[in-house]
C-alpha cells in the first residue's frame, strides 16, 4: 500500500535529492526482477540513452537482481540505480520519477504510477493497460515493444516536457 499523501508535498527535485538521484529525466521500473517482466530492458535503455539526460531506477527483488547489478558494474552504467526491494520510500521514488516503464508482464503498478501523475509506457502488461492507458494521452502502449520503441517513447517524453506533464 502506497502512502501517497506523504510524498505529494515533495517536489520532484526534493524527492530526487532525498534519494540521491541526479537531476535528470527519471525512468522508473518497479516490480519483481524476473524474466517475464523484462527488467533488463531498462539496462538496455541506459546503455543507448544519453547518461547525462536520463536516470533509470529499478525497484524490486527477484532472481535477476544480482545479474542486473553485475551488468551495471561491468558496463559502467552510471545512470542506473538498483536499490533492490523498497517499501517505506516507494512513494518517494514515484514522486522523483518522470515516467513509469512496464516493459513486460505486470499491471497493478500502472495504477500506482498513474496515482502519482506519471505517464506509463508499456507493450504487453497483463491486459489492464488497455483499461487504464489512453494511448498518447496518459502514456503509450507500444505496438512492438522493441528497445527502439521504448527509447523513442522516453526520448519523446523527455524532449516534450509540456506534453509529458499533461499526461
XYZ file of C-alpha atoms in Angstrom:
167
model
C 0.000 0.000 0.000
C 1.448 3.355 -1.009
C 1.309 6.242 1.393
C 0.670 8.809 -1.311
C -0.027 11.751 0.988
C 3.493 11.627 2.462
C 5.167 12.271 -0.883
C 2.679 14.560 -2.613
C 4.163 17.503 -0.741
C 7.639 16.889 -2.167
C 8.653 18.500 -5.414
C 10.271 16.227 -7.962
C 13.650 17.886 -7.269
C 13.250 17.440 -3.493
C 12.353 13.779 -3.933
C 15.384 13.212 -6.181
C 17.619 14.972 -3.702
C 16.375 12.817 -0.810
C 17.064 9.699 -2.882
C 20.482 10.949 -4.085
C 19.341 10.792 -7.715
C 20.890 13.118 -10.251
C 18.626 15.837 -11.596
C 17.771 14.106 -14.874
C 14.683 12.756 -16.584
C 13.953 9.686 -14.454
C 12.552 6.423 -15.802
C 11.132 4.108 -13.121
C 10.587 0.349 -13.110
C 9.043 -1.294 -10.077
C 8.210 -4.952 -9.701
C 9.688 -8.393 -9.411
C 13.006 -8.728 -11.190
C 12.310 -11.822 -13.266
C 12.426 -12.706 -16.960
C 8.731 -12.303 -17.799
C 8.800 -8.679 -16.590
C 11.829 -7.834 -18.774
C 13.712 -5.551 -16.347
C 16.882 -5.979 -18.409
C 15.291 -3.636 -20.964
C 15.939 -0.799 -18.506
C 19.676 -1.557 -18.665
C 19.499 -1.850 -22.451
C 17.966 1.634 -22.495
C 20.577 3.007 -20.106
C 23.282 1.730 -22.451
C 21.866 3.511 -25.520
C 20.417 6.686 -23.969
C 22.450 9.742 -23.009
C 23.600 9.201 -19.408
C 23.645 12.969 -18.874
C 19.915 13.216 -19.644
C 18.405 10.064 -18.079
C 18.244 8.161 -14.779
C 16.997 4.567 -14.813
C 15.687 3.317 -11.472
C 14.763 -0.335 -10.925
C 12.959 -1.186 -7.696
C 12.342 -4.759 -6.702
C 13.851 -8.087 -5.815
C 13.936 -11.396 -7.598
C 16.014 -13.936 -9.452
C 17.633 -11.315 -11.725
C 18.743 -8.769 -9.095
C 22.380 -9.865 -8.820
C 22.690 -10.433 -12.575
C 21.419 -6.891 -13.197
C 23.749 -5.409 -10.558
C 26.732 -7.216 -12.103
C 25.817 -5.912 -15.536
C 25.556 -2.331 -14.221
C 29.121 -2.599 -12.875
C 30.508 -4.456 -15.906
C 29.039 -1.969 -18.404
C 29.688 1.071 -16.171
C 26.065 2.211 -16.363
C 26.434 5.243 -14.098
C 22.836 6.352 -14.690
C 21.261 3.141 -13.311
C 20.054 2.833 -9.720
C 19.223 -0.624 -8.353
C 18.303 -0.246 -4.675
C 16.516 -3.616 -4.523
C 13.175 -4.063 -2.788
C 11.787 -0.800 -1.422
C 8.751 -0.435 0.829
C 8.961 2.620 3.090
C 10.180 5.071 0.448
C 8.303 3.658 -2.535
C 6.084 6.734 -2.839
C 9.168 8.954 -2.844
C 10.554 7.057 -5.854
C 7.296 7.531 -7.740
C 7.404 11.242 -6.916
C 11.018 11.524 -8.108
C 10.215 9.962 -11.485
C 9.038 11.351 -14.813
C 7.725 8.153 -16.407
C 6.899 4.598 -15.392
C 8.137 1.856 -17.696
C 6.397 -1.540 -17.730
C 8.482 -3.493 -20.249
C 6.921 -6.916 -19.592
C 4.203 -8.532 -17.503
C 2.606 -6.570 -14.674
C -0.442 -4.454 -14.155
C -1.160 -3.077 -10.685
C 1.910 -0.867 -10.961
C 0.211 1.020 -13.809
C -2.446 2.279 -11.375
C 0.226 3.195 -8.839
C 2.182 5.205 -11.391
C -0.927 6.991 -12.582
C -1.830 7.871 -8.976
C 1.373 9.930 -8.997
C 0.562 11.501 -12.355
C 3.200 9.573 -14.286
C 2.768 8.698 -17.925
C 3.141 4.946 -18.394
C 4.985 3.276 -21.253
C 4.295 -0.419 -21.831
C 3.987 -3.075 -24.503
C 2.101 -6.072 -23.116
C 1.489 -5.908 -19.370
C -1.436 -8.066 -18.227
C -4.337 -6.558 -20.132
C -5.110 -3.800 -17.635
C -3.075 -1.409 -19.760
C -5.963 -1.330 -22.253
C -8.356 -0.253 -19.494
C -6.009 2.271 -17.866
C -3.807 3.827 -20.535
C -5.209 6.121 -23.185
C -2.566 5.819 -25.856
C -0.879 9.172 -26.423
C -2.913 10.804 -23.630
C -1.896 9.091 -20.369
C 1.007 7.078 -21.759
C 1.961 4.808 -24.600
C 1.055 1.215 -25.376
C 3.789 0.238 -27.789
C 2.902 -1.959 -30.726
C 6.107 -3.993 -30.862
C 7.882 -3.497 -27.549
C 11.365 -3.410 -29.019
C 14.219 -1.435 -27.491
C 13.925 1.282 -30.141
C 10.199 1.679 -29.422
C 10.804 2.218 -25.704
C 13.720 4.538 -26.428
C 11.647 6.648 -28.822
C 8.836 6.924 -26.259
C 11.006 8.055 -23.342
C 13.041 10.421 -25.512
C 9.801 11.933 -26.819
C 8.577 12.482 -23.244
C 11.909 13.958 -22.167
C 12.049 16.372 -25.108
C 8.349 17.318 -24.833
C 8.042 18.125 -21.140
C 4.791 20.032 -21.655
C 3.112 17.052 -23.276
C 4.625 14.748 -20.664
C 3.230 16.912 -17.838
C -0.229 16.842 -19.433
C -0.123 13.046 -19.464
